[in-house]
PDB file of C-alpha atoms in Angstrom:
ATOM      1  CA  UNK A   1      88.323  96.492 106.943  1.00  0.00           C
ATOM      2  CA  UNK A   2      89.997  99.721 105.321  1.00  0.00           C
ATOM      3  CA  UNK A   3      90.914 101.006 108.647  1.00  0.00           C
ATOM      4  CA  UNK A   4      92.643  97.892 109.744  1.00  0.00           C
ATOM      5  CA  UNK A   5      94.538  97.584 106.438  1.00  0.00           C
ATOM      6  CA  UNK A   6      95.191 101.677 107.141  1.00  0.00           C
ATOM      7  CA  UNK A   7      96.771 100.413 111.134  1.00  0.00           C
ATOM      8  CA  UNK A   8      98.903  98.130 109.056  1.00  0.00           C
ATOM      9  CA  UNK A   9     100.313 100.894 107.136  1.00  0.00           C
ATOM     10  CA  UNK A  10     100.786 102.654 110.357  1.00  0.00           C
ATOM     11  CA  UNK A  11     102.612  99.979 111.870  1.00  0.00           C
ATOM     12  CA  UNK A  12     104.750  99.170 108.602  1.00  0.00           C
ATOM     13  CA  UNK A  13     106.020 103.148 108.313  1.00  0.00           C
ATOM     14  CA  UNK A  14     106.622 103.129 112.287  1.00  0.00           C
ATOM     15  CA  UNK A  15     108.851 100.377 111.978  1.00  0.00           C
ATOM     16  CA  UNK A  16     111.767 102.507 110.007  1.00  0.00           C
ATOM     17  CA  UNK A  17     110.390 105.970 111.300  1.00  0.00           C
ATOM     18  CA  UNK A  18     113.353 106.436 114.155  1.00  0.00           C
ATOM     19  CA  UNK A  19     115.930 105.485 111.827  1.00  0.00           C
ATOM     20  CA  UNK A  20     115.479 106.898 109.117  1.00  0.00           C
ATOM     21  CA  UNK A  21     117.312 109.726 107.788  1.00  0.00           C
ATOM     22  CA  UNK A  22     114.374 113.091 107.403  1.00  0.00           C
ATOM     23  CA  UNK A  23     116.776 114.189 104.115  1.00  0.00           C
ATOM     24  CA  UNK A  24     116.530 110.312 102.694  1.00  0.00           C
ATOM     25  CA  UNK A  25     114.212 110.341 100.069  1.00  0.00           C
ATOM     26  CA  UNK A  26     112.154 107.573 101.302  1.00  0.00           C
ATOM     27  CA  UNK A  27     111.188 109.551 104.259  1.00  0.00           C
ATOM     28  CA  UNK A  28     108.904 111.419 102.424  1.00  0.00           C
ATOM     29  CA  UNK A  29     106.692 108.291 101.412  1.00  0.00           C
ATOM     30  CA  UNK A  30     106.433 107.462 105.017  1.00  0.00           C
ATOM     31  CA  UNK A  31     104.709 110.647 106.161  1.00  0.00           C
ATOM     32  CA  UNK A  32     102.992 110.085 103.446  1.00  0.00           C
ATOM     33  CA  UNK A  33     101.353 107.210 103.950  1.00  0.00           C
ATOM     34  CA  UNK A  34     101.083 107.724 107.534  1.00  0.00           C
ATOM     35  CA  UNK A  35      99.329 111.226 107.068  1.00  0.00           C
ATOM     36  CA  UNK A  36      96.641 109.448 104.922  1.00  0.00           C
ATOM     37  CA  UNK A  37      96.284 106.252 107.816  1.00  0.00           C
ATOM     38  CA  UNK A  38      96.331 108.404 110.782  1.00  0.00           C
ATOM     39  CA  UNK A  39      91.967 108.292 110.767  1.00  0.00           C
ATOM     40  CA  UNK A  40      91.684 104.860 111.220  1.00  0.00           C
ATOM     41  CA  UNK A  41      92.336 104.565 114.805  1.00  0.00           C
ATOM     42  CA  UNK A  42      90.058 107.599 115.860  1.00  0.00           C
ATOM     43  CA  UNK A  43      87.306 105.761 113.222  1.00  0.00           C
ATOM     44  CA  UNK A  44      87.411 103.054 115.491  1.00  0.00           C
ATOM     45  CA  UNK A  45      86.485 105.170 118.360  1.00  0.00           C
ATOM     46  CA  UNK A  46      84.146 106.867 116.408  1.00  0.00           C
ATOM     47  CA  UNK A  47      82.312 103.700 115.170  1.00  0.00           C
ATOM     48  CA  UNK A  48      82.150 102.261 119.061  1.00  0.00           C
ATOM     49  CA  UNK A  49      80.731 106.032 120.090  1.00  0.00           C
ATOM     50  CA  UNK A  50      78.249 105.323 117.740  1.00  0.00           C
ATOM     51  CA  UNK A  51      77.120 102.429 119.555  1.00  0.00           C
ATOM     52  CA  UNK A  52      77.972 103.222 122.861  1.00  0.00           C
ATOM     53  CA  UNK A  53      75.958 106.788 123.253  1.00  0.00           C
ATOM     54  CA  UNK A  54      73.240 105.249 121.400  1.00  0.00           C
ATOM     55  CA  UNK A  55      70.457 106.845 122.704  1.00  0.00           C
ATOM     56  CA  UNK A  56      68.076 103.889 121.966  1.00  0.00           C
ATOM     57  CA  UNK A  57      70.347 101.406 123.498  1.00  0.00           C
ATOM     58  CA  UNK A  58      70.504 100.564 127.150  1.00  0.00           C
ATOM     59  CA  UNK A  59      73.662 101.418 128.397  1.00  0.00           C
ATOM     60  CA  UNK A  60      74.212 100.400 132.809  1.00  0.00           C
ATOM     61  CA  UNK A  61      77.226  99.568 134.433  1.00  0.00           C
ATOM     62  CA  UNK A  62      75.836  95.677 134.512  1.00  0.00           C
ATOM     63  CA  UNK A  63      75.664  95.766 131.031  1.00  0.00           C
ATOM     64  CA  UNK A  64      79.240  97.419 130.429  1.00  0.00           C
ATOM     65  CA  UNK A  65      81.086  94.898 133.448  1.00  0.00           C
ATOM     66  CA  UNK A  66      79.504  91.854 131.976  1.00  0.00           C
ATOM     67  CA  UNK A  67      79.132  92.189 128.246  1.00  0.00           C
ATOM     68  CA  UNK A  68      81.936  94.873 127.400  1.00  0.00           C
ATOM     69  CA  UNK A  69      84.887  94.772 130.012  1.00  0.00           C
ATOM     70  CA  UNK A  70      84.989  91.216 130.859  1.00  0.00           C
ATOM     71  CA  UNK A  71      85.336  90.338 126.700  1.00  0.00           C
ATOM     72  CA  UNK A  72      88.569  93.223 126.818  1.00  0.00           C
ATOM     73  CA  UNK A  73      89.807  91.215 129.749  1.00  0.00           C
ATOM     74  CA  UNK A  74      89.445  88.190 128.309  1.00  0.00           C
ATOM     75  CA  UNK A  75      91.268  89.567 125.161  1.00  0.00           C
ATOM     76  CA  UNK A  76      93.678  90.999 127.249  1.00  0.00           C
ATOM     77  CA  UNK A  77      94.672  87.670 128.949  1.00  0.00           C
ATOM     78  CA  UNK A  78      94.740  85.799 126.017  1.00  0.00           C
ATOM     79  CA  UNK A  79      97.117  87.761 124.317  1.00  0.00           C
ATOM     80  CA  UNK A  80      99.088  89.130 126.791  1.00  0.00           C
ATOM     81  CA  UNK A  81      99.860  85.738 127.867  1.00  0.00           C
ATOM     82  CA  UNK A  82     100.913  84.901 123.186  1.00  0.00           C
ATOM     83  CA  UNK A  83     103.507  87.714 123.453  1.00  0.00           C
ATOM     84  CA  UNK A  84     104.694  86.954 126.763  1.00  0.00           C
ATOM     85  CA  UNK A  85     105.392  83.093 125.603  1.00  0.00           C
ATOM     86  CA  UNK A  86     106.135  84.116 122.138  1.00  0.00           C
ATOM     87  CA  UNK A  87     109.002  86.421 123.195  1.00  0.00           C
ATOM     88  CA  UNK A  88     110.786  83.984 126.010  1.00  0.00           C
ATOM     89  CA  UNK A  89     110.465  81.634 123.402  1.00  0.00           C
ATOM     90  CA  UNK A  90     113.971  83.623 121.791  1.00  0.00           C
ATOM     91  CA  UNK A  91     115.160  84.221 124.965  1.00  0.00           C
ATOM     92  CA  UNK A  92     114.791  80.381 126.624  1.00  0.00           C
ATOM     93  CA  UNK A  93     118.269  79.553 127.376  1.00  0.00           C
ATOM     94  CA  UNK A  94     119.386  82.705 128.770  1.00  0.00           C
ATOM     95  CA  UNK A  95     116.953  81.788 132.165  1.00  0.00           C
ATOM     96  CA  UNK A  96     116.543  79.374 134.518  1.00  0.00           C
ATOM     97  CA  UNK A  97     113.313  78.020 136.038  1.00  0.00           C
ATOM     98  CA  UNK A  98     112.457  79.989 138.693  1.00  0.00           C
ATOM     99  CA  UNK A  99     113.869  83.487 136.191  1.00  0.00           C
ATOM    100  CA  UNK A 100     111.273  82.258 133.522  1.00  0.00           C
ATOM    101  CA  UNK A 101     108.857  82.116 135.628  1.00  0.00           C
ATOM    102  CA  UNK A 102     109.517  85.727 136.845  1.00  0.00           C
ATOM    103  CA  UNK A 103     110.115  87.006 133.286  1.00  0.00           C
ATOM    104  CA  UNK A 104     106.896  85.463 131.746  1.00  0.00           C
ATOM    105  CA  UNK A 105     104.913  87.658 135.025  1.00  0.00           C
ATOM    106  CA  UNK A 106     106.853  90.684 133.940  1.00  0.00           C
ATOM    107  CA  UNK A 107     106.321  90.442 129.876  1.00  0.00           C
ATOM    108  CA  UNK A 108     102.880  89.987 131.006  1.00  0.00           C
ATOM    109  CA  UNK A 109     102.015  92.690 133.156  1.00  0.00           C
ATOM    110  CA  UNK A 110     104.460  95.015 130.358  1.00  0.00           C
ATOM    111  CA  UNK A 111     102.277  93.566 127.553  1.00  0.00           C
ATOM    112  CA  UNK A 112     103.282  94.891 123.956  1.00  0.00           C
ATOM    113  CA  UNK A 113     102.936  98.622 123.210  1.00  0.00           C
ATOM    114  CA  UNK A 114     100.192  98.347 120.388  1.00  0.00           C
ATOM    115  CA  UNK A 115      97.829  97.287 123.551  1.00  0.00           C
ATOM    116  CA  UNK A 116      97.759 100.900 124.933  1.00  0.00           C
ATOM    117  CA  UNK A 117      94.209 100.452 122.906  1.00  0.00           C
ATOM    118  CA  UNK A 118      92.656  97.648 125.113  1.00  0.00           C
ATOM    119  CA  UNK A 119      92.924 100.044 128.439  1.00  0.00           C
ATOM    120  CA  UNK A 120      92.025 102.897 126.303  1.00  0.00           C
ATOM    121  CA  UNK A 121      88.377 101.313 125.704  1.00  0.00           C
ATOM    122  CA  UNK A 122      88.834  99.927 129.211  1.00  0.00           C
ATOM    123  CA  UNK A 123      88.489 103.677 130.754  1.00  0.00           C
ATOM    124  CA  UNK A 124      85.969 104.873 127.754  1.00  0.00           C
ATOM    125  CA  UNK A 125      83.796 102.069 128.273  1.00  0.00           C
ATOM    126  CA  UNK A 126      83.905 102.896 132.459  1.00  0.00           C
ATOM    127  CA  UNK A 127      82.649 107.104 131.349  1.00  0.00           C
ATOM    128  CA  UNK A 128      80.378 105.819 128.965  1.00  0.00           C
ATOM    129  CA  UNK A 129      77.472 106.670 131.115  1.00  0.00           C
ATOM    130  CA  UNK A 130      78.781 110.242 131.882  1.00  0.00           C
ATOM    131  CA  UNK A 131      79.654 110.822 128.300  1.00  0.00           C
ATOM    132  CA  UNK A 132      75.980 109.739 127.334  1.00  0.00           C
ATOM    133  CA  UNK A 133      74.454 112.361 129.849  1.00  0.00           C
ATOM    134  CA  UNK A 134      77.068 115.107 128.092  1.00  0.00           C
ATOM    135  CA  UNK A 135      76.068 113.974 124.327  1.00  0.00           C
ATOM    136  CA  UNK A 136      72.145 114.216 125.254  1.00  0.00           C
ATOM    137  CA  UNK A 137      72.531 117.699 126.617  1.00  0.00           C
ATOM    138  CA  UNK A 138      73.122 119.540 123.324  1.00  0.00           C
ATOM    139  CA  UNK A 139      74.620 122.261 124.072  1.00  0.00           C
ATOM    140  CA  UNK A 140      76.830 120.667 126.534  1.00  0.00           C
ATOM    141  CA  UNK A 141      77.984 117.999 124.033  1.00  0.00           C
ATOM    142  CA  UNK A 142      78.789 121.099 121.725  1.00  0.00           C
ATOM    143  CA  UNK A 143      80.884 122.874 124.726  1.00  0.00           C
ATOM    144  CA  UNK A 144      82.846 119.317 125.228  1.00  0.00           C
ATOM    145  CA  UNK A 145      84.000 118.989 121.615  1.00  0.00           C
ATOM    146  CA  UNK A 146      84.718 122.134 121.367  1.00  0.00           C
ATOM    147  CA  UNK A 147      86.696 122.886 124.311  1.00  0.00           C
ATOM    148  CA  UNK A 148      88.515 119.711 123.170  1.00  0.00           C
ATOM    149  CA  UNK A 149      89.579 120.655 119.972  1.00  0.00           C
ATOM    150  CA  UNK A 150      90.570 123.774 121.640  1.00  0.00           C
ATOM    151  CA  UNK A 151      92.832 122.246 124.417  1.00  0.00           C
ATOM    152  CA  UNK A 152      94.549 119.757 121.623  1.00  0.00           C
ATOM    153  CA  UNK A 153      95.407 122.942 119.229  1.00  0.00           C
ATOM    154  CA  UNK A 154      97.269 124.309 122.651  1.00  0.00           C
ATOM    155  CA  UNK A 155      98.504 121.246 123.159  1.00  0.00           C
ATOM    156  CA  UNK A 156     100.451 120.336 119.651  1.00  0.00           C
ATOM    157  CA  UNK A 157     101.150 124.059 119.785  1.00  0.00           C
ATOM    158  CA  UNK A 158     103.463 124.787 122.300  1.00  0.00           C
ATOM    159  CA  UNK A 159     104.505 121.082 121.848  1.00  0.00           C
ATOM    160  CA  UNK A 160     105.643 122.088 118.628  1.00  0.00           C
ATOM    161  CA  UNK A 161     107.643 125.568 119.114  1.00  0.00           C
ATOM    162  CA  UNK A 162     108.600 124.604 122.542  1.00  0.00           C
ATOM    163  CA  UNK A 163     106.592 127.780 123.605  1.00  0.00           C
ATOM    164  CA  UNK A 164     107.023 127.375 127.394  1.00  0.00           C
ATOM    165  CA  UNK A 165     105.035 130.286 128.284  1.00  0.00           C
ATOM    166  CA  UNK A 166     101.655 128.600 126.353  1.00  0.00           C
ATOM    167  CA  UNK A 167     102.699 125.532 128.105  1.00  0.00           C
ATOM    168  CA  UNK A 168     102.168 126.761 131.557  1.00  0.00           C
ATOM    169  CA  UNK A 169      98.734 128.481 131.005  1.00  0.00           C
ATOM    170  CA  UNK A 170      97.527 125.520 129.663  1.00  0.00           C
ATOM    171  CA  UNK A 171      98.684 122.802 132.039  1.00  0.00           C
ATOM    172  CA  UNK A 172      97.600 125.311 134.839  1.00  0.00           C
ATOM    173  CA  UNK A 173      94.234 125.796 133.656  1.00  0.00           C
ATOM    174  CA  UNK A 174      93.780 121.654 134.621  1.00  0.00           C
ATOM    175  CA  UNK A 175      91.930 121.159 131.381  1.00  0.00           C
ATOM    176  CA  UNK A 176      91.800 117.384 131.670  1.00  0.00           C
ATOM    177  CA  UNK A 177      88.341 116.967 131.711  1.00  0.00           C
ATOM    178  CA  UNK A 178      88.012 117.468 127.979  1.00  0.00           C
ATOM    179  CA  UNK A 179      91.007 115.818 127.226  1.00  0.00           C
ATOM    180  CA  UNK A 180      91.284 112.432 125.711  1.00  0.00           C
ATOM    181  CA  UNK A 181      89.776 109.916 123.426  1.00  0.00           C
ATOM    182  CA  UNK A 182      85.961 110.932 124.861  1.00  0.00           C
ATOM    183  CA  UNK A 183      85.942 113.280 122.268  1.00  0.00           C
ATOM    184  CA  UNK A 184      85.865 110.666 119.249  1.00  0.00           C
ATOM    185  CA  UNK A 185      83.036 109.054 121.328  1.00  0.00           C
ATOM    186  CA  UNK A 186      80.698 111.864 121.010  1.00  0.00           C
ATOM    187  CA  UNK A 187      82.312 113.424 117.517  1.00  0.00           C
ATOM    188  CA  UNK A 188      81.360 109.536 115.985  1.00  0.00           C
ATOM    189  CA  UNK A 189      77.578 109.499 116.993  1.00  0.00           C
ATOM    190  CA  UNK A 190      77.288 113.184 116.273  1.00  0.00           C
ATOM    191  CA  UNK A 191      78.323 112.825 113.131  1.00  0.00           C
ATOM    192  CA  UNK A 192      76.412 109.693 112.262  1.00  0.00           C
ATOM    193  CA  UNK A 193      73.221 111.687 113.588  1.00  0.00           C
ATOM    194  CA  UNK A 194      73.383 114.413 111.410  1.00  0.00           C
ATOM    195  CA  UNK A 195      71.301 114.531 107.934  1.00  0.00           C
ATOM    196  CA  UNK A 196      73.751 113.475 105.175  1.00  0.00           C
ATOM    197  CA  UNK A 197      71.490 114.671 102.968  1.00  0.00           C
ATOM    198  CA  UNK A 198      72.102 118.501 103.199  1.00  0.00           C
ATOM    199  CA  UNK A 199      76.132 117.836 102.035  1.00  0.00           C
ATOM    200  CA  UNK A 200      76.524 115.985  99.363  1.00  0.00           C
ATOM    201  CA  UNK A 201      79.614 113.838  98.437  1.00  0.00           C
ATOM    202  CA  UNK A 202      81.470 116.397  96.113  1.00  0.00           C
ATOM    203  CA  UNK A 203      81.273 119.123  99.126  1.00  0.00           C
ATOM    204  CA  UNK A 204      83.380 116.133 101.406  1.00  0.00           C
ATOM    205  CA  UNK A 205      85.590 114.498  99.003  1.00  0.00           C
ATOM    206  CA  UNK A 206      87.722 117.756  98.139  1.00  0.00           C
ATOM    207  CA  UNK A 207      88.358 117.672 102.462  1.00  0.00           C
ATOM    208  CA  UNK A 208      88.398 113.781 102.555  1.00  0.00           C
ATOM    209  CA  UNK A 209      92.096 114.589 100.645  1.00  0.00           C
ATOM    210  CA  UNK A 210      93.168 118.390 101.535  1.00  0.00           C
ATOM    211  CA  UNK A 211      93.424 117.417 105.405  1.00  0.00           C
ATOM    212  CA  UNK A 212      95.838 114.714 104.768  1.00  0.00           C
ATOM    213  CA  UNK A 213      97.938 116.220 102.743  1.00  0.00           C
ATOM    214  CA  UNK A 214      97.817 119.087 105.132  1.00  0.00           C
ATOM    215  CA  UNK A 215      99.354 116.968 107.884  1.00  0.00           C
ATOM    216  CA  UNK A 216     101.795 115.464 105.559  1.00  0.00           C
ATOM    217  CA  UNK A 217     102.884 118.934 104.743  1.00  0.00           C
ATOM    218  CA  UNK A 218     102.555 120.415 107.807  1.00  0.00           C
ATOM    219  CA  UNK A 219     105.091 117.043 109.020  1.00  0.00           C
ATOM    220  CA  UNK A 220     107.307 117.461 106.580  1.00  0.00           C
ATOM    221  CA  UNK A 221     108.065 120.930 106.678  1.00  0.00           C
ATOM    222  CA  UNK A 222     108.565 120.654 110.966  1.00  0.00           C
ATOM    223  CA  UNK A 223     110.618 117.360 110.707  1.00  0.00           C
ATOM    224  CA  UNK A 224     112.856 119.677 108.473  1.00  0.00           C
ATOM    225  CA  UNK A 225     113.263 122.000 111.041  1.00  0.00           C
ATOM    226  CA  UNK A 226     113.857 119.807 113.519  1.00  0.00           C
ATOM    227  CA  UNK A 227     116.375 117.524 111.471  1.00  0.00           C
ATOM    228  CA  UNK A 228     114.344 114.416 112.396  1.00  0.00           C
ATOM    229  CA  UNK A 229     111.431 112.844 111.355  1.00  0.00           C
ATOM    230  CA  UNK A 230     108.907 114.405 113.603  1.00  0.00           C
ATOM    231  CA  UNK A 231     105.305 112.949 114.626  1.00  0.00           C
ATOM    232  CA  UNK A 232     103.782 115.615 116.179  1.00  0.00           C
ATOM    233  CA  UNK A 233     101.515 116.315 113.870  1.00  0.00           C
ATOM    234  CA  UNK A 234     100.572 112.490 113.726  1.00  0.00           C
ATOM    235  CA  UNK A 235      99.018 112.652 117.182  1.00  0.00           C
ATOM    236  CA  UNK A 236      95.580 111.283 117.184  1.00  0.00           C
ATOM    237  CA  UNK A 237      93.768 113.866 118.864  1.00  0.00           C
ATOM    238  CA  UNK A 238      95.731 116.647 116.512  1.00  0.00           C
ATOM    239  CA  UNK A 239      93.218 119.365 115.830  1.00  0.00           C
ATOM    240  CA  UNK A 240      94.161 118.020 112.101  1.00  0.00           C
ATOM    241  CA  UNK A 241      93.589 114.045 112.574  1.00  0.00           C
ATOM    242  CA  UNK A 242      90.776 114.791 114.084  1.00  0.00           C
ATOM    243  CA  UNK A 243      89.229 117.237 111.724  1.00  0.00           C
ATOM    244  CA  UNK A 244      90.528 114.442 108.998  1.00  0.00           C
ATOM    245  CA  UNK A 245      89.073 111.443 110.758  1.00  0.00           C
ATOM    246  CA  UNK A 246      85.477 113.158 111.156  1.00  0.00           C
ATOM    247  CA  UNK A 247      85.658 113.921 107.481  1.00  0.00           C
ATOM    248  CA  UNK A 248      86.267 110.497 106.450  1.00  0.00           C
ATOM    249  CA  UNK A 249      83.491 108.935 108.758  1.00  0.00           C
ATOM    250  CA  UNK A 250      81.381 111.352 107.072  1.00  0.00           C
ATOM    251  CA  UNK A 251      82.474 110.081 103.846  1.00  0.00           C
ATOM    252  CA  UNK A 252      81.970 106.447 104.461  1.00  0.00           C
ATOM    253  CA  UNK A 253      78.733 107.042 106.088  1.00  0.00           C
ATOM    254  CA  UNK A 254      77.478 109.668 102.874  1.00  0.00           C
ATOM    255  CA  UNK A 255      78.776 106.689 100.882  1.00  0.00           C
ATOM    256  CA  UNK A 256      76.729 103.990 102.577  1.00  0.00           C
ATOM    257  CA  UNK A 257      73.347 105.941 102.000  1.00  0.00           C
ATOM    258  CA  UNK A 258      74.517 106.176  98.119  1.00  0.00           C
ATOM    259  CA  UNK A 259      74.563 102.762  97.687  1.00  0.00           C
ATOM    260  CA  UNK A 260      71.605 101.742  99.577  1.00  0.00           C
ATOM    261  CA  UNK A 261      73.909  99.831 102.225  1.00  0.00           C
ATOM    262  CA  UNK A 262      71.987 101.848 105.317  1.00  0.00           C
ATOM    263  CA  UNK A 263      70.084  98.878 105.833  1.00  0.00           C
ATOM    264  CA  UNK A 264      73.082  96.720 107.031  1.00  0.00           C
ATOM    265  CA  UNK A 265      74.769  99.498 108.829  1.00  0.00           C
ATOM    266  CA  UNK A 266      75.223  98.424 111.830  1.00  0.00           C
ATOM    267  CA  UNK A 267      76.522  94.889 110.406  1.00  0.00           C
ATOM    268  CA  UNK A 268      79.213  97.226 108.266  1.00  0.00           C
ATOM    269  CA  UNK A 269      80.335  99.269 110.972  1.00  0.00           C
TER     270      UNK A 269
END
């Protein structure tokens, strides 16, 4: 529930965050509130990698096709088809029959932008078998994340000070392997294996705050630069959302064990 309230807020600052002004006042409350929101997506990820690399649940490609893909290609039809009706709807006199017909194909197959999360399940959900045989190897799960975080801090890097140089040593070293939303798979069950009883809640909560207001820093000061609101720092697989995201699953997880809520868990998550 808080991370879908948290999307909302993402959604609600994107919707003036190409037009506004970066020297308008107001601009500051929207990297604001997006720095803070920027976890819940990779939580998301993080709660399904809990699930999904399981290592007491049966994971085959049967299981994935039938109980897994076919419900995001249900969803995916279903909605798809609401936008693409929803939006002709405005635009009904401006075609004839035959260009409806044509147009409600195309809105279809262009669905709206927010559903770039459907396909990305679609693709995690087709690894998740490789990604379980990296998270039970230990120390290859600890080489993936690693190596991921790595090839992200390159990445928003060179992105950010244009540094060409950085650019082509890392798009030459063909780094793809370890790049992508995998990592939030294996980061999420890691995480929810580990015992939350060596760190207590006063060691996280200082983080569960200094990381976003890090990013909102670290955005403000580079959209300055840049004379435009700038989201490169907003990036989901940012070395700093992700460092923030893992720190609040941590948090909700530490607080689930202090108030005895461990026992419905899985229900919460």
């Amino acid at each position: 529930i808080i991370c879908s309230l948290l999307v909302i807020v993402i959604h609600l600052s994107a919707s003036k965050w190409y037009v506004m002004d970066v020297d308008d006042y107001q601009s500051l409350s929207l990297i604001f509130f997006n720095s803070f929101a920027r976890v819940s997506v990779p939580i998301f990820l993080m709660i399904t990698g809990v699930f999904m690399v399981d290592p007491e649940r049966e994971i085959t490609y049967k299981i994935i096709i039938k109980k897994y893909l076919f419900k995001l290609i249900l969803i995916y039809f279903i909605w798809s088809s609401i936008f693409a009706f929803v939006s002709l709807y405005f635009d009904f006199g401006n075609y004839d029959f035959k260009q409806l017909i044509i147009q409600f194909v195309y809105r279809f197959i262009k669905r709206p932008v927010h559903f770039w999360y459907i396909y990305t399940l679609f693709g995690l959900y087709l690894i998740t078998p490789i990604l379980r045989t990296i998270f039970f190897e230990k120390q290859t799960r600890k080489a993936f994340i690693i190596l991921s975080i790595i090839s992200f801090s390159f990445y928003i890097f060179y992105d950010a000070f244009a540094l060409e140089t950085v650019k082509h040593l890392f798009e030459s070293s063909n780094f793809h392997l370890v790049l992508g939303y995998p990592l939030y798979f294996l980061i999420g069950r890691t995480i929810f294996d580990q015992d939350k009883e060596e760190i207590g809640l006063k060691k996280v909560l200082p983080m569960f705050f200094v990381v976003p207001f890090g990013t909102f820093l670290l955005t403000l000061i580079y959209s300055k630069y840049t004379g435009e609101l700038n989201e490169v720092f907003f990036f989901f697989l940012s070395p700093n959302i992700t460092i923030g995201s893992s720190v609040f699953f941590f948090f909700l997880l530490k607080a689930f064990k202090s108030f005895n809520l461990l026992s419905k868990e899985n229900k919460i998550l």
